Coordinates of C-alpha atoms and ligand atoms in Angstrom, one line a residue:
M1 CA 139.5 78.0 76.6
L2 CA 136.2 77.2 78.2
I3 CA 134.5 80.5 79.1
L4 CA 131.3 81.1 80.9
V5 CA 129.6 84.3 79.6
I6 CA 127.2 86.0 82.0
N7 CA 124.6 88.7 81.2
C8 CA 122.7 89.9 84.2
G9 CA 119.5 92.0 84.2
S10 CA 117.6 93.2 87.2
S11 CA 115.7 89.9 87.5
S12 CA 117.4 87.6 85.0
V13 CA 120.7 85.9 84.4
K14 CA 121.5 84.8 80.8
Y15 CA 124.5 82.5 80.3
N16 CA 126.5 80.8 77.5
L17 CA 129.3 78.3 78.0
I18 CA 131.7 78.8 75.0
D19 CA 134.7 76.9 73.9
T20 CA 136.8 79.7 72.3
S21 CA 139.3 77.4 70.6
E22 CA 136.5 76.2 68.3
E23 CA 134.3 79.3 68.7
K24 CA 131.6 76.9 69.7
N25 CA 128.6 77.3 72.1
L26 CA 128.3 74.3 74.4
C27 CA 125.3 75.3 76.4
R28 CA 123.1 78.4 76.9
G29 CA 120.4 79.2 79.3
L30 CA 118.4 81.8 81.2
V31 CA 117.1 82.2 84.7
E32 CA 114.2 84.7 84.7
R33 CA 111.9 86.3 87.3
I34 CA 114.6 86.1 90.0
G35 CA 113.0 87.1 93.3
A36 CA 109.5 86.3 92.2
V37 CA 107.4 83.5 93.7
T38 CA 108.2 81.3 90.7
S39 CA 111.3 81.8 88.7
I40 CA 111.7 80.3 85.2
V41 CA 114.9 78.3 84.5
K42 CA 115.9 77.3 80.9
H43 CA 118.9 75.3 79.8
E44 CA 119.7 74.6 76.2
P45 CA 122.8 72.3 75.8
E46 CA 124.0 72.2 72.2
G47 CA 122.7 69.0 70.6
G48 CA 121.1 68.0 74.0
R49 CA 117.7 68.0 75.6
H50 CA 116.4 71.5 76.2
T51 CA 114.7 72.0 79.6
K52 CA 112.4 74.6 81.1
N53 CA 111.4 74.4 84.8
T54 CA 110.0 76.7 87.5
R55 CA 111.4 77.0 91.0
T56 CA 112.1 79.7 93.5
I57 CA 115.3 81.6 92.9
A58 CA 115.7 84.4 95.4
N59 CA 118.7 86.3 94.0
H60 CA 121.5 86.4 91.4
S61 CA 123.8 84.2 93.6
E62 CA 121.2 81.4 93.7
A63 CA 120.8 81.8 89.9
L64 CA 124.5 81.2 89.5
Q65 CA 124.4 78.2 91.7
E66 CA 121.5 76.8 89.7
I67 CA 123.5 77.3 86.5
M68 CA 126.6 75.6 88.0
N69 CA 124.5 72.7 89.3
Y70 CA 123.1 72.1 85.9
L71 CA 126.4 72.3 84.1
L72 CA 128.0 69.9 86.6
D73 CA 125.1 67.4 86.7
T74 CA 126.6 64.1 85.6
E75 CA 123.5 63.3 83.5
N76 CA 124.0 66.4 81.4
K77 CA 127.7 65.7 80.8
I78 CA 128.6 69.3 80.1
I79 CA 131.5 69.8 82.5
S80 CA 132.9 67.5 85.2
S81 CA 134.4 70.0 87.6
P82 CA 134.0 73.8 88.2
S83 CA 137.7 74.0 87.3
D84 CA 136.9 73.1 83.7
I85 CA 135.6 76.7 83.4
E86 CA 138.8 78.8 82.9
A87 CA 137.3 82.3 83.1
V88 CA 134.1 84.2 83.3
G89 CA 133.2 87.1 80.9
H90 CA 130.6 89.6 82.1
R91 CA 128.6 91.9 79.9
V92 CA 128.6 95.3 81.5
V93 CA 126.4 97.9 79.8
H94 CA 128.1 101.2 80.8
G95 CA 131.8 101.7 81.1
G96 CA 131.6 105.5 81.3
E97 CA 134.6 107.3 79.9
M98 CA 137.0 105.1 81.8
F99 CA 136.8 101.8 80.0
K100 CA 138.0 101.8 76.4
D101 CA 138.6 98.0 76.4
S102 CA 137.6 94.9 78.3
V103 CA 139.4 94.5 81.6
L104 CA 140.3 92.0 84.2
I105 CA 138.0 92.6 87.2
D106 CA 139.6 93.7 90.4
E107 CA 138.5 95.9 93.3
D108 CA 139.2 99.1 91.3
V109 CA 137.1 97.9 88.4
L110 CA 134.2 97.0 90.7
A111 CA 134.4 100.5 92.2
A112 CA 134.4 102.1 88.7
I113 CA 131.4 100.0 87.6
E114 CA 129.6 101.2 90.7
Q115 CA 130.6 104.8 89.9
A116 CA 128.8 104.4 86.6
F117 CA 125.5 103.5 88.4
D118 CA 124.2 107.0 87.8
L119 CA 124.8 106.7 84.1
A120 CA 123.0 103.4 83.7
P121 CA 120.7 102.9 86.7
L122 CA 118.8 100.1 85.1
H123 CA 121.8 98.1 83.9
N124 CA 125.0 98.6 85.9
P125 CA 123.6 97.6 89.3
P126 CA 122.4 94.2 88.1
N127 CA 125.6 93.8 86.1
L128 CA 127.6 94.3 89.3
R129 CA 125.4 91.9 91.3
G130 CA 126.0 89.3 88.6
I131 CA 129.8 89.8 88.9
Q132 CA 129.6 89.5 92.7
A133 CA 127.5 86.3 92.5
A134 CA 129.7 84.7 89.9
K135 CA 132.9 85.5 91.9
K136 CA 131.3 83.9 94.9
N137 CA 130.5 80.7 92.9
L138 CA 133.8 80.7 90.9
P139 CA 136.3 82.5 93.1
D140 CA 139.6 81.1 91.7
I141 CA 139.4 82.1 88.1
P142 CA 139.7 85.4 86.2
H143 CA 136.6 87.4 85.7
V144 CA 136.6 89.9 82.9
A145 CA 134.2 92.9 82.2
V146 CA 133.3 93.5 78.5
F147 CA 131.6 96.9 78.1
D148 CA 128.8 97.7 75.6
T149 CA 130.2 101.2 75.4
A150 CA 133.8 100.3 74.7
F151 CA 133.7 100.1 70.8
H152 CA 132.3 103.6 70.7
H153 CA 135.3 105.2 72.4
S154 CA 136.6 106.2 69.1
L155 CA 133.7 108.7 68.5
P156 CA 135.2 112.2 67.8
N157 CA 134.3 115.1 70.1
K158 CA 132.0 116.6 67.4
A159 CA 129.9 113.4 67.5
F160 CA 129.8 112.8 71.2
L161 CA 129.3 116.3 72.6
Y162 CA 125.7 117.6 73.0
G163 CA 124.9 121.3 72.5
I164 CA 124.7 122.1 76.2
P165 CA 127.1 124.1 78.4
N166 CA 130.5 122.4 78.2
R167 CA 130.9 122.5 82.0
L168 CA 128.1 119.8 82.2
Y169 CA 130.3 117.5 80.2
R170 CA 133.3 118.3 82.3
R171 CA 131.5 118.0 85.6
Y172 CA 129.0 115.1 84.9
K173 CA 130.4 113.5 81.8
I174 CA 127.2 114.2 80.0
R175 CA 127.9 113.0 76.4
K176 CA 127.0 110.4 73.9
Y177 CA 128.4 107.0 74.9
G178 CA 126.7 104.6 72.5
F179 CA 125.7 101.0 73.2
H180 CA 125.5 97.5 71.6
G181 CA 129.2 98.0 70.9
T182 CA 130.1 94.3 70.9
S183 CA 127.4 93.6 68.3
H184 CA 128.4 96.4 65.9
Y185 CA 132.0 95.4 66.3
F186 CA 131.2 91.7 65.7
V187 CA 129.2 92.1 62.5
S188 CA 131.7 94.6 61.0
R189 CA 134.5 92.1 61.6
Q190 CA 132.4 89.3 60.0
Y191 CA 131.9 91.6 57.0
Y192 CA 135.7 92.2 56.5
K193 CA 136.3 88.4 56.9
K194 CA 133.6 87.5 54.4
T195 CA 134.5 90.0 51.7
G196 CA 138.2 90.2 52.2
K197 CA 138.0 94.0 52.4
K198 CA 140.4 95.9 54.6
A199 CA 138.8 97.7 57.6
G200 CA 141.1 100.7 56.9
N201 CA 139.4 101.9 53.7
T202 CA 135.9 100.6 54.3
K203 CA 132.8 102.6 55.4
L204 CA 130.0 100.6 57.0
I205 CA 126.6 101.3 58.6
T206 CA 125.6 98.5 61.0
C207 CA 121.9 98.3 62.0
H208 CA 121.3 96.3 65.2
L209 CA 117.5 96.0 65.2
G210 CA 116.3 94.0 68.1
N211 CA 114.0 94.9 71.0
G212 CA 116.7 97.6 71.7
A213 CA 117.9 99.1 68.4
S214 CA 120.9 101.2 67.3
I215 CA 122.8 102.2 64.2
T216 CA 126.5 102.8 64.0
A217 CA 128.7 104.4 61.4
I218 CA 132.0 102.6 61.1
D219 CA 134.8 104.2 59.2
G220 CA 138.2 102.6 59.0
G221 CA 137.1 99.9 61.4
K222 CA 136.2 102.5 64.1
S223 CA 132.9 103.6 65.4
I224 CA 132.6 107.3 64.4
D225 CA 128.9 107.9 65.3
T226 CA 126.1 105.9 66.8
S227 CA 122.4 106.5 67.4
M228 CA 122.2 105.7 71.1
G229 CA 123.5 108.4 73.4
F230 CA 124.1 109.2 77.0
T231 CA 121.8 106.2 77.7
P232 CA 120.2 103.5 75.5
L233 CA 117.0 105.6 75.3
S234 CA 117.9 107.8 72.4
G235 CA 118.1 107.2 68.6
L236 CA 115.8 104.8 66.9
V237 CA 112.2 103.9 68.0
M238 CA 112.6 100.7 69.9
G239 CA 110.3 98.0 71.4
T240 CA 109.3 100.1 74.4
R241 CA 111.8 103.0 74.3
S242 CA 110.9 106.3 72.6
G243 CA 114.2 107.0 70.8
D244 CA 114.9 110.6 69.9
L245 CA 112.5 113.3 70.9
D246 CA 112.4 117.0 71.5
P247 CA 113.4 117.5 75.2
S248 CA 110.7 120.2 75.5
I249 CA 108.1 117.5 75.3
L250 CA 109.2 116.5 78.8
F251 CA 108.5 119.9 80.3
Y252 CA 105.2 120.1 78.6
L253 CA 104.1 116.6 79.8
I254 CA 105.3 117.1 83.4
E255 CA 103.1 120.2 83.5
K256 CA 100.1 118.8 81.7
E257 CA 99.9 115.4 83.2
E258 CA 101.6 116.3 86.5
L259 CA 104.1 113.5 86.1
S260 CA 106.8 112.7 88.5
L261 CA 110.3 112.1 87.2
A262 CA 109.8 108.3 87.8
N263 CA 106.6 108.5 85.7
V264 CA 108.4 110.2 82.9
H265 CA 111.2 107.6 83.1
A266 CA 108.8 104.8 82.9
L267 CA 106.8 106.5 80.1
L268 CA 109.8 106.9 77.8
N269 CA 111.5 103.6 78.7
R270 CA 108.7 101.1 79.1
H271 CA 105.5 102.5 77.5
S272 CA 106.8 104.2 74.4
G273 CA 108.4 103.0 71.2
L274 CA 106.5 100.4 69.1
L275 CA 104.3 99.6 72.1
G276 CA 103.3 103.2 72.7
L277 CA 102.8 104.0 69.0
S278 CA 100.7 100.9 68.3
G279 CA 98.9 100.6 71.6
Y280 CA 99.2 96.9 70.9
A281 CA 102.6 95.3 71.2
S282 CA 106.4 95.9 71.4
D283 CA 107.2 92.7 69.5
M284 CA 107.7 93.3 65.8
R285 CA 106.2 89.9 64.8
D286 CA 102.9 90.8 66.4
L287 CA 102.9 94.2 64.8
I288 CA 103.6 92.9 61.3
E289 CA 100.8 90.3 61.7
E290 CA 98.2 92.9 63.0
A291 CA 99.3 95.4 60.3
S292 CA 98.7 92.8 57.6
N293 CA 95.2 92.3 59.1
G294 CA 94.6 96.0 58.6
D295 CA 95.4 97.5 62.0
R296 CA 96.3 101.2 61.1
R297 CA 98.2 102.0 64.3
C298 CA 100.4 98.9 64.0
Q299 CA 101.1 99.9 60.5
Q300 CA 102.0 103.4 61.6
A301 CA 104.3 102.1 64.3
I302 CA 106.2 100.1 61.6
D303 CA 106.2 103.2 59.3
V304 CA 107.8 105.3 62.1
F305 CA 110.3 102.5 62.9
C306 CA 111.5 102.2 59.3
Y307 CA 111.5 105.9 58.6
K308 CA 113.9 106.5 61.6
I309 CA 116.3 103.8 60.3
K310 CA 116.3 105.3 56.9
Q311 CA 117.0 108.8 58.3
Y312 CA 119.9 107.5 60.4
I313 CA 121.4 105.7 57.4
G314 CA 121.1 108.8 55.3
S315 CA 122.8 110.9 57.9
Y316 CA 125.6 108.5 58.4
I317 CA 126.3 108.4 54.7
A318 CA 126.7 112.1 55.0
S319 CA 128.9 111.8 58.1
M320 CA 131.3 109.4 56.3
N321 CA 130.9 110.9 52.8
G322 CA 129.9 107.5 51.5
C323 CA 129.1 103.9 52.5
D324 CA 130.4 100.6 51.1
A325 CA 127.9 98.4 52.9
I326 CA 124.9 98.5 55.2
I327 CA 124.5 95.5 57.6
F328 CA 121.4 94.3 59.3
T329 CA 121.5 92.2 62.4
A330 CA 119.7 91.2 65.7
G331 CA 116.1 89.8 66.0
I332 CA 114.4 92.2 63.5
G333 CA 117.4 92.9 61.3
E334 CA 118.2 89.2 60.8
N335 CA 114.6 88.0 60.4
S336 CA 112.4 90.6 58.8
P337 CA 112.6 91.1 55.0
L338 CA 109.8 93.6 55.3
I339 CA 111.6 95.9 57.7
R340 CA 114.9 95.7 55.8
K341 CA 113.1 96.5 52.5
R342 CA 111.0 99.3 54.0
S343 CA 114.0 100.9 55.7
L344 CA 115.9 101.1 52.4
E345 CA 113.0 102.1 50.2
E346 CA 113.5 105.0 47.8
M347 CA 117.2 105.4 48.3
S348 CA 118.2 104.9 44.7
Y349 CA 119.7 108.4 44.7
L350 CA 122.3 107.0 47.1
G351 CA 122.8 103.8 45.0
I352 CA 121.1 101.4 47.4
E353 CA 119.1 98.6 45.7
V354 CA 117.8 95.6 47.5
D355 CA 117.3 92.4 45.6
D356 CA 113.8 91.3 46.6
T357 CA 114.4 87.6 46.0
K358 CA 117.6 87.5 48.1
N359 CA 116.0 89.7 50.7
D360 CA 112.9 87.5 51.0
S361 CA 114.8 84.2 51.5
P362 CA 118.2 84.6 53.2
D363 CA 119.5 81.4 54.7
R364 CA 118.7 81.6 58.4
G365 CA 121.8 82.1 60.5
A366 CA 124.1 82.7 57.5
I367 CA 125.9 85.8 56.2
Q368 CA 124.1 86.8 53.1
K369 CA 124.3 89.7 50.6
I370 CA 120.8 91.0 49.8
S371 CA 121.6 93.9 47.5
T372 CA 121.5 93.7 43.7
D373 CA 124.7 93.4 41.7
N374 CA 124.2 96.9 40.5
S375 CA 123.8 98.4 43.9
K376 CA 126.5 101.0 44.6
T377 CA 126.2 100.1 48.3
E378 CA 126.2 96.5 49.4
V379 CA 123.5 95.3 51.8
Y380 CA 124.2 92.3 54.1
V381 CA 122.4 90.3 56.7
I382 CA 124.9 89.2 59.3
P383 CA 123.8 87.3 62.4
T384 CA 125.3 88.8 65.6
N385 CA 127.0 86.9 68.3
E386 CA 127.8 89.2 71.2
E387 CA 128.5 86.3 73.5
L388 CA 131.3 85.1 71.3
V389 CA 133.0 88.5 71.3
I390 CA 132.7 88.5 75.1
A391 CA 134.1 85.0 75.3
I392 CA 137.1 85.7 73.0
D393 CA 138.0 89.0 74.8
T394 CA 137.7 87.2 78.1
A395 CA 140.0 84.3 77.0
K396 CA 142.6 86.8 75.7
I397 CA 142.6 88.8 78.9
A398 CA 142.6 85.7 81.1
Q399 CA 145.5 84.2 79.3
A400 CA 147.5 87.5 79.5
S401 CA 146.7 87.7 83.2
D402 CA 148.1 84.2 83.7
Q403 CA 151.3 85.1 82.0
S404 CA 152.1 88.5 83.2
P405 CA 152.2 89.8 86.8
W406 CA 151.6 93.4 85.4
V407 CA 148.2 92.9 83.6
Ligands
AMP1 P1 116.3 90.7 69.9 O1 116.2 91.8 71.0 O2 117.5 90.8 69.1 O3 116.1 89.3 70.5 O4 115.1 90.9 68.9 C1 113.8 90.8 69.3 C2 112.9 91.4 68.2 O5 113.1 90.7 67.0 C3 111.4 91.3 68.6 O6 110.7 92.6 68.2 C4 110.9 90.2 67.6 O7 109.6 90.4 67.3 C5 111.8 90.5 66.4 N1 111.8 89.3 65.5 C6 112.2 88.1 65.7 N2 111.9 87.3 64.6 C7 111.3 88.0 63.8 C8 110.7 87.8 62.5 N3 110.7 86.7 61.9 N4 110.1 88.9 61.9 C9 110.0 90.1 62.5 N5 110.5 90.4 63.7 C10 111.2 89.4 64.3

């Protein structure tokens, strides 16, 4: 099936056109700076000419029109009619407690995504705008929502409850939800496929290290704990997000610096993490380069980043009473031998040994084992492909909705 996968941010629309029968990406692209004076539009057809232009795109609906115009342009030869696209898959960040799986979008689902606005004020509103814009442009085909939180629905109560009065969970659903679910799911399935091991008796730790970063413990194929929490702010140190901290710091800061709630929100989400620690950059490539030139604060930022990863890995080995394999994925996890090595340093007590030669030169884009043959725990680099998971789920649900009047 030909599936259009849409991922909307507050001022961006990312898209992939995927043929699920061959698991092949036909075209990807991005419309950025929506609503600004000049928006940036990129299209990257597979095997074709990549383009980057600027123009004015006022809203998400215009962005979707721009994408459809490009895909339909006879010169680009990607599709010949809108009806070539059989369904649209939407990445939705927060599904709350309601969505344990991907769903066909109807009025009730739209209302439920809106209800979760409070839980993900940065993500769910643009996700919903994206769905509305895509439905306007492609009204006659199924639209499916795939949630970042869904894979973590298997977390047991002891992992998802916080140590606060239980009525706050009951009344406001304050609990750990976890994110990057499609990525953790995808790389774990790639591991089972590659090694032939059964999900049922395998313990994995998957490290999604990108601009946003999270670690998940997967036992028996199910997520049993994960580092992000009520929102994607907690857990590891990230590009601009703080990750875990003592909540008392907030009271202290609000008093000392007379910060408003909006200021605190911006401080922790946009000015912290690697950017805040280094005072230089949120991008790991820049930090590695400056650290190698002797910048002490960039080095410290890398140290804190890797130390946090190591701590989470250790704690998830304890949670699962063992670990068969650790998997690195996403921008940093797939591309940085240095970060992989530093995160697993001095863990020989746990039987983790990285093979430096394999770690330093994995084939880009390939699944690769980077642990030594003696390592008790395997270590793998596995490229993620969240869009493919969304496309496959969407195809499955769209086909079922076609066949059954009850889905
Ligand atoms: P993502 O959010 O998955 O796109 O990942 C973005 C992050 O990956 C940024 O911090 C990039 O600096 C980082 N990244 C990409 N390539 C490399 C590389 N070769 N070495 C280190 N970090 C990288």
